[in-house]
Amino acid sequence: MLETPELMGYISYAIGKNGDLSGRTLVVSAGGTMEPIDPVRVITNHSSGKMGYALAEAARDRGADVFW
């Protein structure tokens, strides 16, 4: 038996197949990043990735093929 969130994902996907983003493919990057500025120091953020995941799920629900 499927858990509720997984079942809702399948239903949203089935409904979204004819959505306004149907036929489009999106790549979503989510989470913290770290970029070196020299051999010792880095610029970083402590992002949780929640916004990226929410955007990916919304696009999927509207019919897009989403990779994250």
PQR file of N, CA, C, O and H, with PARSE charges and radii, in Angstrom:
ATOM      1  N   MET A   1       0.843  -1.183   0.000 -0.4000 1.5000
ATOM      2  CA  MET A   1       0.000   0.000   0.000 -0.0000 2.0000
ATOM      3  C   MET A   1       0.885   1.241   0.000  0.5500 1.7000
ATOM      4  O   MET A   1       1.871   1.318   0.733 -0.5500 1.4000
ATOM      5  N   LEU A   2       0.519   2.199  -0.825 -0.4000 1.5000
ATOM      6  CA  LEU A   2       1.284   3.440  -0.918 -0.0000 2.0000
ATOM      7  C   LEU A   2       0.991   4.355   0.258  0.5500 1.7000
ATOM      8  O   LEU A   2      -0.127   4.393   0.771 -0.5500 1.4000
ATOM      9  H   LEU A   2      -0.282   2.137  -1.420  0.4000 1.0000
ATOM     10  N   GLU A   3       2.007   5.088   0.674 -0.4000 1.5000
ATOM     11  CA  GLU A   3       1.815   6.111   1.696 -0.0000 2.0000
ATOM     12  C   GLU A   3       1.134   7.318   1.052  0.5500 1.7000
ATOM     13  O   GLU A   3       1.225   7.513  -0.160 -0.5500 1.4000
ATOM     14  H   GLU A   3       2.915   5.057   0.258  0.4000 1.0000
ATOM     15  N   THR A   4       0.461   8.116   1.853 -0.4000 1.5000
ATOM     16  CA  THR A   4      -0.311   9.247   1.343 -0.0000 2.0000
ATOM     17  C   THR A   4       0.511  10.207   0.485  0.5500 1.7000
ATOM     18  O   THR A   4       0.058  10.545  -0.608 -0.5500 1.4000
ATOM     19  H   THR A   4       0.387   7.958   2.838  0.4000 1.0000
ATOM     20  N   PRO A   5       1.695  10.669   0.913 -0.5600 1.5000
ATOM     21  CA  PRO A   5       2.446  11.602   0.064  0.2800 2.0000
ATOM     22  C   PRO A   5       2.827  11.008  -1.293  0.5500 1.7000
ATOM     23  O   PRO A   5       2.797  11.700  -2.311 -0.5500 1.4000
ATOM     24  N   GLU A   6       3.183   9.723  -1.298 -0.4000 1.5000
ATOM     25  CA  GLU A   6       3.539   9.081  -2.558 -0.0000 2.0000
ATOM     26  C   GLU A   6       2.324   8.975  -3.472  0.5500 1.7000
ATOM     27  O   GLU A   6       2.425   9.221  -4.674 -0.5500 1.4000
ATOM     28  H   GLU A   6       3.207   9.161  -0.472  0.4000 1.0000
ATOM     29  N   LEU A   7       1.186   8.613  -2.912 -0.4000 1.5000
ATOM     30  CA  LEU A   7      -0.051   8.526  -3.679 -0.0000 2.0000
ATOM     31  C   LEU A   7      -0.429   9.884  -4.249  0.5500 1.7000
ATOM     32  O   LEU A   7      -0.830   9.982  -5.409 -0.5500 1.4000
ATOM     33  H   LEU A   7       1.104   8.412  -1.935  0.4000 1.0000
ATOM     34  N   MET A   8      -0.302  10.935  -3.440 -0.4000 1.5000
ATOM     35  CA  MET A   8      -0.619  12.287  -3.912 -0.0000 2.0000
ATOM     36  C   MET A   8       0.313  12.688  -5.053  0.5500 1.7000
ATOM     37  O   MET A   8      -0.103  13.381  -5.981 -0.5500 1.4000
ATOM     38  H   MET A   8       0.024  10.855  -2.498  0.4000 1.0000
ATOM     39  N   GLY A   9       1.558  12.261  -4.987 -0.4000 1.5000
ATOM     40  CA  GLY A   9       2.501  12.548  -6.069 -0.0000 2.0000
ATOM     41  C   GLY A   9       2.068  11.912  -7.378  0.5500 1.7000
ATOM     42  O   GLY A   9       2.136  12.550  -8.429 -0.5500 1.4000
ATOM     43  H   GLY A   9       1.897  11.698  -4.233  0.4000 1.0000
ATOM     44  N   TYR A  10       1.622  10.657  -7.327 -0.4000 1.5000
ATOM     45  CA  TYR A  10       1.147   9.981  -8.534 -0.0000 2.0000
ATOM     46  C   TYR A  10      -0.106  10.654  -9.088  0.5500 1.7000
ATOM     47  O   TYR A  10      -0.240  10.818 -10.301 -0.5500 1.4000
ATOM     48  H   TYR A  10       1.567  10.139  -6.474  0.4000 1.0000
ATOM     49  N   ILE A  11      -1.011  11.037  -8.214 -0.4000 1.5000
ATOM     50  CA  ILE A  11      -2.242  11.705  -8.654 -0.0000 2.0000
ATOM     51  C   ILE A  11      -1.911  13.048  -9.287  0.5500 1.7000
ATOM     52  O   ILE A  11      -2.434  13.380 -10.351 -0.5500 1.4000
ATOM     53  H   ILE A  11      -0.903  10.904  -7.229  0.4000 1.0000
ATOM     54  N   SER A  12      -1.039  13.827  -8.636 -0.4000 1.5000
ATOM     55  CA  SER A  12      -0.647  15.128  -9.175 -0.0000 2.0000
ATOM     56  C   SER A  12       0.016  14.978 -10.534  0.5500 1.7000
ATOM     57  O   SER A  12      -0.225  15.778 -11.438 -0.5500 1.4000
ATOM     58  H   SER A  12      -0.614  13.557  -7.772  0.4000 1.0000
ATOM     59  N   TYR A  13       0.852  13.951 -10.683 -0.4000 1.5000
ATOM     60  CA  TYR A  13       1.519  13.721 -11.961 -0.0000 2.0000
ATOM     61  C   TYR A  13       0.492  13.393 -13.047  0.5500 1.7000
ATOM     62  O   TYR A  13       0.574  13.917 -14.158 -0.5500 1.4000
ATOM     63  H   TYR A  13       1.048  13.301  -9.948  0.4000 1.0000
ATOM     64  N   ALA A  14      -0.473  12.531 -12.729 -0.4000 1.5000
ATOM     65  CA  ALA A  14      -1.490  12.139 -13.708 -0.0000 2.0000
ATOM     66  C   ALA A  14      -2.340  13.329 -14.123  0.5500 1.7000
ATOM     67  O   ALA A  14      -2.657  13.485 -15.302 -0.5500 1.4000
ATOM     68  H   ALA A  14      -0.541  12.105 -11.827  0.4000 1.0000
ATOM     69  N   ILE A  15      -2.708  14.162 -13.171 -0.4000 1.5000
ATOM     70  CA  ILE A  15      -3.523  15.340 -13.477 -0.0000 2.0000
ATOM     71  C   ILE A  15      -2.709  16.355 -14.267  0.5500 1.7000
ATOM     72  O   ILE A  15      -3.233  16.993 -15.181 -0.5500 1.4000
ATOM     73  H   ILE A  15      -2.451  14.035 -12.213  0.4000 1.0000
ATOM     74  N   GLY A  16      -1.431  16.511 -13.924 -0.4000 1.5000
ATOM     75  CA  GLY A  16      -0.586  17.523 -14.541 -0.0000 2.0000
ATOM     76  C   GLY A  16      -0.102  17.196 -15.934  0.5500 1.7000
ATOM     77  O   GLY A  16       0.510  18.050 -16.575 -0.5500 1.4000
ATOM     78  H   GLY A  16      -1.005  15.993 -13.182  0.4000 1.0000
ATOM     79  N   LYS A  17      -0.349  15.993 -16.433 -0.4000 1.5000
ATOM     80  CA  LYS A  17       0.130  15.621 -17.764 -0.0000 2.0000
ATOM     81  C   LYS A  17      -0.372  16.573 -18.839  0.5500 1.7000
ATOM     82  O   LYS A  17       0.295  16.745 -19.859 -0.5500 1.4000
ATOM     83  H   LYS A  17      -0.846  15.300 -15.912  0.4000 1.0000
ATOM     84  N   ASN A  18      -1.519  17.191 -18.641 -0.4000 1.5000
ATOM     85  CA  ASN A  18      -2.068  18.129 -19.612 -0.0000 2.0000
ATOM     86  C   ASN A  18      -1.955  19.565 -19.120  0.5500 1.7000
ATOM     87  O   ASN A  18      -2.675  20.440 -19.600 -0.5500 1.4000
ATOM     88  H   ASN A  18      -2.061  17.052 -17.813  0.4000 1.0000
ATOM     89  N   GLY A  19      -1.062  19.818 -18.169 -0.4000 1.5000
ATOM     90  CA  GLY A  19      -0.900  21.150 -17.603 -0.0000 2.0000
ATOM     91  C   GLY A  19      -0.205  22.105 -18.559  0.5500 1.7000
ATOM     92  O   GLY A  19       0.226  21.716 -19.644 -0.5500 1.4000
ATOM     93  H   GLY A  19      -0.477  19.107 -17.779  0.4000 1.0000
ATOM     94  N   ASP A  20      -0.103  23.360 -18.141 -0.4000 1.5000
ATOM     95  CA  ASP A  20       0.484  24.386 -18.997 -0.0000 2.0000
ATOM     96  C   ASP A  20       1.990  24.206 -19.201  0.5500 1.7000
ATOM     97  O   ASP A  20       2.561  24.837 -20.090 -0.5500 1.4000
ATOM     98  H   ASP A  20      -0.453  23.677 -17.259  0.4000 1.0000
ATOM     99  N   LEU A  21       2.637  23.372 -18.408 -0.4000 1.5000
ATOM    100  CA  LEU A  21       4.063  23.093 -18.602 -0.0000 2.0000
ATOM    101  C   LEU A  21       4.296  21.724 -19.236  0.5500 1.7000
ATOM    102  O   LEU A  21       5.426  21.238 -19.278 -0.5500 1.4000
ATOM    103  H   LEU A  21       2.173  22.860 -17.686  0.4000 1.0000
ATOM    104  N   SER A  22       3.240  21.113 -19.721 -0.4000 1.5000
ATOM    105  CA  SER A  22       3.339  19.801 -20.351 -0.0000 2.0000
ATOM    106  C   SER A  22       4.283  19.868 -21.554  0.5500 1.7000
ATOM    107  O   SER A  22       4.193  20.784 -22.372 -0.5500 1.4000
ATOM    108  H   SER A  22       2.322  21.508 -19.687  0.4000 1.0000
ATOM    109  N   GLY A  23       5.181  18.902 -21.653 -0.4000 1.5000
ATOM    110  CA  GLY A  23       6.124  18.864 -22.759 -0.0000 2.0000
ATOM    111  C   GLY A  23       7.399  19.651 -22.514  0.5500 1.7000
ATOM    112  O   GLY A  23       8.298  19.644 -23.355 -0.5500 1.4000
ATOM    113  H   GLY A  23       5.255  18.158 -20.989  0.4000 1.0000
ATOM    114  N   ARG A  24       7.492  20.319 -21.396 -0.4000 1.5000
ATOM    115  CA  ARG A  24       8.693  21.087 -21.060 -0.0000 2.0000
ATOM    116  C   ARG A  24       9.546  20.297 -20.077  0.5500 1.7000
ATOM    117  O   ARG A  24       9.028  19.512 -19.282 -0.5500 1.4000
ATOM    118  H   ARG A  24       6.761  20.324 -20.713  0.4000 1.0000
ATOM    119  N   THR A  25      10.838  20.508 -20.137 -0.4000 1.5000
ATOM    120  CA  THR A  25      11.764  19.856 -19.224 -0.0000 2.0000
ATOM    121  C   THR A  25      12.495  20.924 -18.428  0.5500 1.7000
ATOM    122  O   THR A  25      13.007  21.889 -18.995 -0.5500 1.4000
ATOM    123  H   THR A  25      11.258  21.145 -20.782  0.4000 1.0000
ATOM    124  N   LEU A  26      12.543  20.748 -17.109 -0.4000 1.5000
ATOM    125  CA  LEU A  26      13.230  21.692 -16.238 -0.0000 2.0000
ATOM    126  C   LEU A  26      14.282  20.969 -15.420  0.5500 1.7000
ATOM    127  O   LEU A  26      14.098  19.818 -15.025 -0.5500 1.4000
ATOM    128  H   LEU A  26      12.127  19.964 -16.649  0.4000 1.0000
ATOM    129  N   VAL A  27      15.383  21.655 -15.171 -0.4000 1.5000
ATOM    130  CA  VAL A  27      16.416  21.176 -14.258 -0.0000 2.0000
ATOM    131  C   VAL A  27      16.429  22.137 -13.081  0.5500 1.7000
ATOM    132  O   VAL A  27      16.605  23.341 -13.268 -0.5500 1.4000
ATOM    133  H   VAL A  27      15.533  22.590 -15.492  0.4000 1.0000
ATOM    134  N   VAL A  28      16.244  21.621 -11.872 -0.4000 1.5000
ATOM    135  CA  VAL A  28      16.193  22.454 -10.674 -0.0000 2.0000
ATOM    136  C   VAL A  28      17.352  22.071  -9.766  0.5500 1.7000
ATOM    137  O   VAL A  28      17.553  20.899  -9.449 -0.5500 1.4000
ATOM    138  H   VAL A  28      16.101  20.643 -11.720  0.4000 1.0000
ATOM    139  N   SER A  29      18.101  23.072  -9.358 -0.4000 1.5000
ATOM    140  CA  SER A  29      19.197  22.877  -8.415 -0.0000 2.0000
ATOM    141  C   SER A  29      18.742  23.392  -7.060  0.5500 1.7000
ATOM    142  O   SER A  29      18.202  24.495  -6.966 -0.5500 1.4000
ATOM    143  H   SER A  29      17.937  24.025  -9.616  0.4000 1.0000
ATOM    144  N   ALA A  30      18.951  22.616  -6.019 -0.4000 1.5000
ATOM    145  CA  ALA A  30      18.498  23.028  -4.692 -0.0000 2.0000
ATOM    146  C   ALA A  30      19.537  22.635  -3.652  0.5500 1.7000
ATOM    147  O   ALA A  30      20.205  21.609  -3.775 -0.5500 1.4000
ATOM    148  H   ALA A  30      19.389  21.720  -6.095  0.4000 1.0000
ATOM    149  N   GLY A  31      19.658  23.465  -2.635 -0.4000 1.5000
ATOM    150  CA  GLY A  31      20.560  23.140  -1.541 -0.0000 2.0000
ATOM    151  C   GLY A  31      21.693  24.133  -1.403  0.5500 1.7000
ATOM    152  O   GLY A  31      21.799  25.090  -2.170 -0.5500 1.4000
ATOM    153  H   GLY A  31      19.115  24.299  -2.535  0.4000 1.0000
ATOM    154  N   GLY A  32      22.525  23.895  -0.429 -0.4000 1.5000
ATOM    155  CA  GLY A  32      23.650  24.774  -0.152 -0.0000 2.0000
ATOM    156  C   GLY A  32      24.724  24.686  -1.223  0.5500 1.7000
ATOM    157  O   GLY A  32      24.812  23.701  -1.956 -0.5500 1.4000
ATOM    158  H   GLY A  32      22.438  23.118   0.194  0.4000 1.0000
ATOM    159  N   THR A  33      25.534  25.723  -1.301 -0.4000 1.5000
ATOM    160  CA  THR A  33      26.626  25.756  -2.263 -0.0000 2.0000
ATOM    161  C   THR A  33      27.912  26.189  -1.572  0.5500 1.7000
ATOM    162  O   THR A  33      27.884  26.803  -0.506 -0.5500 1.4000
ATOM    163  H   THR A  33      25.462  26.523  -0.705  0.4000 1.0000
ATOM    164  N   MET A  34      29.034  25.861  -2.192 -0.4000 1.5000
ATOM    165  CA  MET A  34      30.332  26.275  -1.673 -0.0000 2.0000
ATOM    166  C   MET A  34      31.241  26.543  -2.869  0.5500 1.7000
ATOM    167  O   MET A  34      31.470  25.652  -3.686 -0.5500 1.4000
ATOM    168  H   MET A  34      29.058  25.362  -3.058  0.4000 1.0000
ATOM    169  N   GLU A  35      31.755  27.757  -2.974 -0.4000 1.5000
ATOM    170  CA  GLU A  35      32.637  28.133  -4.073 -0.0000 2.0000
ATOM    171  C   GLU A  35      33.966  28.627  -3.525  0.5500 1.7000
ATOM    172  O   GLU A  35      33.992  29.563  -2.726 -0.5500 1.4000
ATOM    173  H   GLU A  35      31.569  28.481  -2.310  0.4000 1.0000
ATOM    174  N   PRO A  36      35.057  28.022  -3.936 -0.5600 1.5000
ATOM    175  CA  PRO A  36      36.365  28.500  -3.470  0.2800 2.0000
ATOM    176  C   PRO A  36      36.717  29.840  -4.111  0.5500 1.7000
ATOM    177  O   PRO A  36      36.496  30.047  -5.304 -0.5500 1.4000
ATOM    178  N   ILE A  37      37.268  30.745  -3.305 -0.4000 1.5000
ATOM    179  CA  ILE A  37      37.736  32.021  -3.845 -0.0000 2.0000
ATOM    180  C   ILE A  37      39.263  32.069  -3.881  0.5500 1.7000
ATOM    181  O   ILE A  37      39.836  32.899  -4.587 -0.5500 1.4000
ATOM    182  H   ILE A  37      37.448  30.577  -2.336  0.4000 1.0000
ATOM    183  N   ASP A  38      39.916  31.202  -3.139 -0.4000 1.5000
ATOM    184  CA  ASP A  38      41.361  30.990  -3.205 -0.0000 2.0000
ATOM    185  C   ASP A  38      41.646  29.642  -2.541  0.5500 1.7000
ATOM    186  O   ASP A  38      40.705  28.976  -2.109 -0.5500 1.4000
ATOM    187  H   ASP A  38      39.450  30.528  -2.566  0.4000 1.0000
ATOM    188  N   PRO A  39      42.899  29.220  -2.443 -0.5600 1.5000
ATOM    189  CA  PRO A  39      43.182  27.886  -1.890  0.2800 2.0000
ATOM    190  C   PRO A  39      42.742  27.672  -0.443  0.5500 1.7000
ATOM    191  O   PRO A  39      42.685  26.530   0.014 -0.5500 1.4000
ATOM    192  N   VAL A  40      42.431  28.744   0.286 -0.4000 1.5000
ATOM    193  CA  VAL A  40      42.103  28.607   1.703 -0.0000 2.0000
ATOM    194  C   VAL A  40      40.654  28.961   2.011  0.5500 1.7000
ATOM    195  O   VAL A  40      40.048  28.345   2.888 -0.5500 1.4000
ATOM    196  H   VAL A  40      42.477  29.671  -0.086  0.4000 1.0000
ATOM    197  N   ARG A  41      40.089  29.933   1.316 -0.4000 1.5000
ATOM    198  CA  ARG A  41      38.764  30.455   1.662 -0.0000 2.0000
ATOM    199  C   ARG A  41      37.689  30.042   0.661  0.5500 1.7000
ATOM    200  O   ARG A  41      37.963  29.788  -0.512 -0.5500 1.4000
ATOM    201  H   ARG A  41      40.582  30.433   0.604  0.4000 1.0000
ATOM    202  N   VAL A  42      36.467  29.986   1.162 -0.4000 1.5000
ATOM    203  CA  VAL A  42      35.307  29.679   0.323 -0.0000 2.0000
ATOM    204  C   VAL A  42      34.169  30.628   0.665  0.5500 1.7000
ATOM    205  O   VAL A  42      34.088  31.152   1.776 -0.5500 1.4000
ATOM    206  H   VAL A  42      36.245  30.193   2.114  0.4000 1.0000
ATOM    207  N   ILE A  43      33.295  30.837  -0.309 -0.4000 1.5000
ATOM    208  CA  ILE A  43      32.034  31.531  -0.079 -0.0000 2.0000
ATOM    209  C   ILE A  43      30.970  30.447  -0.051  0.5500 1.7000
ATOM    210  O   ILE A  43      30.923  29.599  -0.942 -0.5500 1.4000
ATOM    211  H   ILE A  43      33.361  30.411  -1.211  0.4000 1.0000
ATOM    212  N   THR A  44      30.127  30.468   0.953 -0.4000 1.5000
ATOM    213  CA  THR A  44      29.142  29.397   1.116 -0.0000 2.0000
ATOM    214  C   THR A  44      27.823  29.952   1.628  0.5500 1.7000
ATOM    215  O   THR A  44      27.761  31.076   2.126 -0.5500 1.4000
ATOM    216  H   THR A  44      30.166  31.157   1.676  0.4000 1.0000
ATOM    217  N   ASN A  45      26.781  29.160   1.502 -0.4000 1.5000
ATOM    218  CA  ASN A  45      25.502  29.463   2.146 -0.0000 2.0000
ATOM    219  C   ASN A  45      24.961  28.164   2.740  0.5500 1.7000
ATOM    220  O   ASN A  45      25.363  27.069   2.347 -0.5500 1.4000
ATOM    221  H   ASN A  45      26.832  28.247   1.098  0.4000 1.0000
ATOM    222  N   HIS A  46      24.074  28.304   3.660 -0.4000 1.5000
ATOM    223  CA  HIS A  46      23.529  27.139   4.365 -0.0000 2.0000
ATOM    224  C   HIS A  46      22.078  26.883   3.957  0.5500 1.7000
ATOM    225  O   HIS A  46      21.233  26.583   4.800 -0.5500 1.4000
ATOM    226  H   HIS A  46      23.748  29.194   3.979  0.4000 1.0000
ATOM    227  N   SER A  47      21.804  27.001   2.685 -0.4000 1.5000
ATOM    228  CA  SER A  47      20.454  26.808   2.182 -0.0000 2.0000
ATOM    229  C   SER A  47      19.978  25.382   2.447  0.5500 1.7000
ATOM    230  O   SER A  47      20.747  24.426   2.346 -0.5500 1.4000
ATOM    231  H   SER A  47      22.491  27.244   2.000  0.4000 1.0000
ATOM    232  N   SER A  48      18.699  25.260   2.787 -0.4000 1.5000
ATOM    233  CA  SER A  48      18.121  23.937   3.036 -0.0000 2.0000
ATOM    234  C   SER A  48      17.642  23.276   1.750  0.5500 1.7000
ATOM    235  O   SER A  48      17.506  22.054   1.703 -0.5500 1.4000
ATOM    236  H   SER A  48      18.075  26.037   2.869  0.4000 1.0000
ATOM    237  N   GLY A  49      17.386  24.058   0.711 -0.4000 1.5000
ATOM    238  CA  GLY A  49      16.876  23.517  -0.542 -0.0000 2.0000
ATOM    239  C   GLY A  49      15.368  23.428  -0.614  0.5500 1.7000
ATOM    240  O   GLY A  49      14.826  22.958  -1.614 -0.5500 1.4000
ATOM    241  H   GLY A  49      17.497  25.051   0.750  0.4000 1.0000
ATOM    242  N   LYS A  50      14.674  23.872   0.432 -0.4000 1.5000
ATOM    243  CA  LYS A  50      13.213  23.745   0.467 -0.0000 2.0000
ATOM    244  C   LYS A  50      12.535  24.488  -0.684  0.5500 1.7000
ATOM    245  O   LYS A  50      11.579  23.977  -1.266 -0.5500 1.4000
ATOM    246  H   LYS A  50      15.114  24.254   1.245  0.4000 1.0000
ATOM    247  N   MET A  51      13.017  25.687  -1.018 -0.4000 1.5000
ATOM    248  CA  MET A  51      12.405  26.451  -2.107 -0.0000 2.0000
ATOM    249  C   MET A  51      12.598  25.733  -3.435  0.5500 1.7000
ATOM    250  O   MET A  51      11.667  25.662  -4.238 -0.5500 1.4000
ATOM    251  H   MET A  51      13.794  26.102  -0.545  0.4000 1.0000
ATOM    252  N   GLY A  52      13.783  25.203  -3.678 -0.4000 1.5000
ATOM    253  CA  GLY A  52      14.036  24.475  -4.915 -0.0000 2.0000
ATOM    254  C   GLY A  52      13.150  23.254  -5.052  0.5500 1.7000
ATOM    255  O   GLY A  52      12.607  22.991  -6.125 -0.5500 1.4000
ATOM    256  H   GLY A  52      14.539  25.260  -3.027  0.4000 1.0000
ATOM    257  N   TYR A  53      13.001  22.502  -3.962 -0.4000 1.5000
ATOM    258  CA  TYR A  53      12.130  21.328  -3.997 -0.0000 2.0000
ATOM    259  C   TYR A  53      10.676  21.725  -4.228  0.5500 1.7000
ATOM    260  O   TYR A  53       9.958  21.046  -4.962 -0.5500 1.4000
ATOM    261  H   TYR A  53      13.442  22.716  -3.090  0.4000 1.0000
ATOM    262  N   ALA A  54      10.237  22.822  -3.606 -0.4000 1.5000
ATOM    263  CA  ALA A  54       8.858  23.283  -3.784 -0.0000 2.0000
ATOM    264  C   ALA A  54       8.619  23.701  -5.234  0.5500 1.7000
ATOM    265  O   ALA A  54       7.572  23.392  -5.803 -0.5500 1.4000
ATOM    266  H   ALA A  54      10.821  23.373  -3.010  0.4000 1.0000
ATOM    267  N   LEU A  55       9.582  24.402  -5.833 -0.4000 1.5000
ATOM    268  CA  LEU A  55       9.442  24.807  -7.233 -0.0000 2.0000
ATOM    269  C   LEU A  55       9.418  23.592  -8.155  0.5500 1.7000
ATOM    270  O   LEU A  55       8.645  23.554  -9.113 -0.5500 1.4000
ATOM    271  H   LEU A  55      10.432  24.653  -5.370  0.4000 1.0000
ATOM    272  N   ALA A  56      10.255  22.605  -7.871 -0.4000 1.5000
ATOM    273  CA  ALA A  56      10.286  21.391  -8.688 -0.0000 2.0000
ATOM    274  C   ALA A  56       8.962  20.642  -8.602  0.5500 1.7000
ATOM    275  O   ALA A  56       8.444  20.179  -9.619 -0.5500 1.4000
ATOM    276  H   ALA A  56      10.883  22.636  -7.093  0.4000 1.0000
ATOM    277  N   GLU A  57       8.416  20.520  -7.407 -0.4000 1.5000
ATOM    278  CA  GLU A  57       7.136  19.828  -7.239 -0.0000 2.0000
ATOM    279  C   GLU A  57       6.007  20.585  -7.925  0.5500 1.7000
ATOM    280  O   GLU A  57       5.136  19.969  -8.540 -0.5500 1.4000
ATOM    281  H   GLU A  57       8.837  20.896  -6.581  0.4000 1.0000
ATOM    282  N   ALA A  58       6.009  21.920  -7.829 -0.4000 1.5000
ATOM    283  CA  ALA A  58       4.965  22.716  -8.478 -0.0000 2.0000
ATOM    284  C   ALA A  58       5.043  22.569  -9.993  0.5500 1.7000
ATOM    285  O   ALA A  58       4.015  22.438 -10.657 -0.5500 1.4000
ATOM    286  H   ALA A  58       6.717  22.420  -7.331  0.4000 1.0000
ATOM    287  N   ALA A  59       6.252  22.590 -10.544 -0.4000 1.5000
ATOM    288  CA  ALA A  59       6.410  22.419 -11.989 -0.0000 2.0000
ATOM    289  C   ALA A  59       5.961  21.029 -12.416  0.5500 1.7000
ATOM    290  O   ALA A  59       5.302  20.877 -13.445 -0.5500 1.4000
ATOM    291  H   ALA A  59       7.087  22.697 -10.005  0.4000 1.0000
ATOM    292  N   ARG A  60       6.311  20.016 -11.633 -0.4000 1.5000
ATOM    293  CA  ARG A  60       5.875  18.650 -11.937 -0.0000 2.0000
ATOM    294  C   ARG A  60       4.352  18.550 -11.914  0.5500 1.7000
ATOM    295  O   ARG A  60       3.750  17.902 -12.770 -0.5500 1.4000
ATOM    296  H   ARG A  60       6.846  20.139 -10.797  0.4000 1.0000
ATOM    297  N   ASP A  61       3.736  19.200 -10.921 -0.4000 1.5000
ATOM    298  CA  ASP A  61       2.280  19.172 -10.815 -0.0000 2.0000
ATOM    299  C   ASP A  61       1.610  19.867 -11.994  0.5500 1.7000
ATOM    300  O   ASP A  61       0.452  19.587 -12.306 -0.5500 1.4000
ATOM    301  H   ASP A  61       4.225  19.726 -10.225  0.4000 1.0000
ATOM    302  N   ARG A  62       2.335  20.772 -12.651 -0.4000 1.5000
ATOM    303  CA  ARG A  62       1.792  21.480 -13.814 -0.0000 2.0000
ATOM    304  C   ARG A  62       2.170  20.798 -15.122  0.5500 1.7000
ATOM    305  O   ARG A  62       1.919  21.346 -16.195 -0.5500 1.4000
ATOM    306  H   ARG A  62       3.275  20.999 -12.398  0.4000 1.0000
ATOM    307  N   GLY A  63       2.769  19.613 -15.049 -0.4000 1.5000
ATOM    308  CA  GLY A  63       3.003  18.806 -16.235 -0.0000 2.0000
ATOM    309  C   GLY A  63       4.423  18.762 -16.754  0.5500 1.7000
ATOM    310  O   GLY A  63       4.684  18.068 -17.737 -0.5500 1.4000
ATOM    311  H   GLY A  63       2.972  19.169 -14.176  0.4000 1.0000
ATOM    312  N   ALA A  64       5.351  19.471 -16.138 -0.4000 1.5000
ATOM    313  CA  ALA A  64       6.732  19.486 -16.624 -0.0000 2.0000
ATOM    314  C   ALA A  64       7.465  18.209 -16.225  0.5500 1.7000
ATOM    315  O   ALA A  64       7.153  17.586 -15.210 -0.5500 1.4000
ATOM    316  H   ALA A  64       5.139  20.034 -15.339  0.4000 1.0000
ATOM    317  N   ASP A  65       8.444  17.835 -17.044 -0.4000 1.5000
ATOM    318  CA  ASP A  65       9.386  16.783 -16.666 -0.0000 2.0000
ATOM    319  C   ASP A  65      10.491  17.483 -15.893  0.5500 1.7000
ATOM    320  O   ASP A  65      11.185  18.340 -16.440 -0.5500 1.4000
ATOM    321  H   ASP A  65       8.698  18.341 -17.868  0.4000 1.0000
ATOM    322  N   VAL A  66      10.660  17.127 -14.629 -0.4000 1.5000
ATOM    323  CA  VAL A  66      11.590  17.845 -13.756 -0.0000 2.0000
ATOM    324  C   VAL A  66      12.713  16.922 -13.316  0.5500 1.7000
ATOM    325  O   VAL A  66      12.483  15.787 -12.897 -0.5500 1.4000
ATOM    326  H   VAL A  66      10.096  16.431 -14.184  0.4000 1.0000
ATOM    327  N   PHE A  67      13.932  17.432 -13.420 -0.4000 1.5000
ATOM    328  CA  PHE A  67      15.117  16.736 -12.914 -0.0000 2.0000
ATOM    329  C   PHE A  67      15.701  17.582 -11.805  0.5500 1.7000
ATOM    330  O   PHE A  67      15.915  18.782 -11.979 -0.5500 1.4000
ATOM    331  H   PHE A  67      14.119  18.353 -13.761  0.4000 1.0000
ATOM    332  N   TRP A  68      15.962  16.955 -10.652 -0.4000 1.5000
ATOM    333  CA  TRP A  68      16.627  17.676  -9.559 -0.0000 2.0000
ATOM    334  C   TRP A  68      17.569  16.773  -8.851  0.5500 1.7000
ATOM    335  O   TRP A  68      18.227  17.192  -7.899 -0.5500 1.4000
ATOM    336  H   TRP A  68      15.788  15.981 -10.511  0.4000 1.0000
TER
END
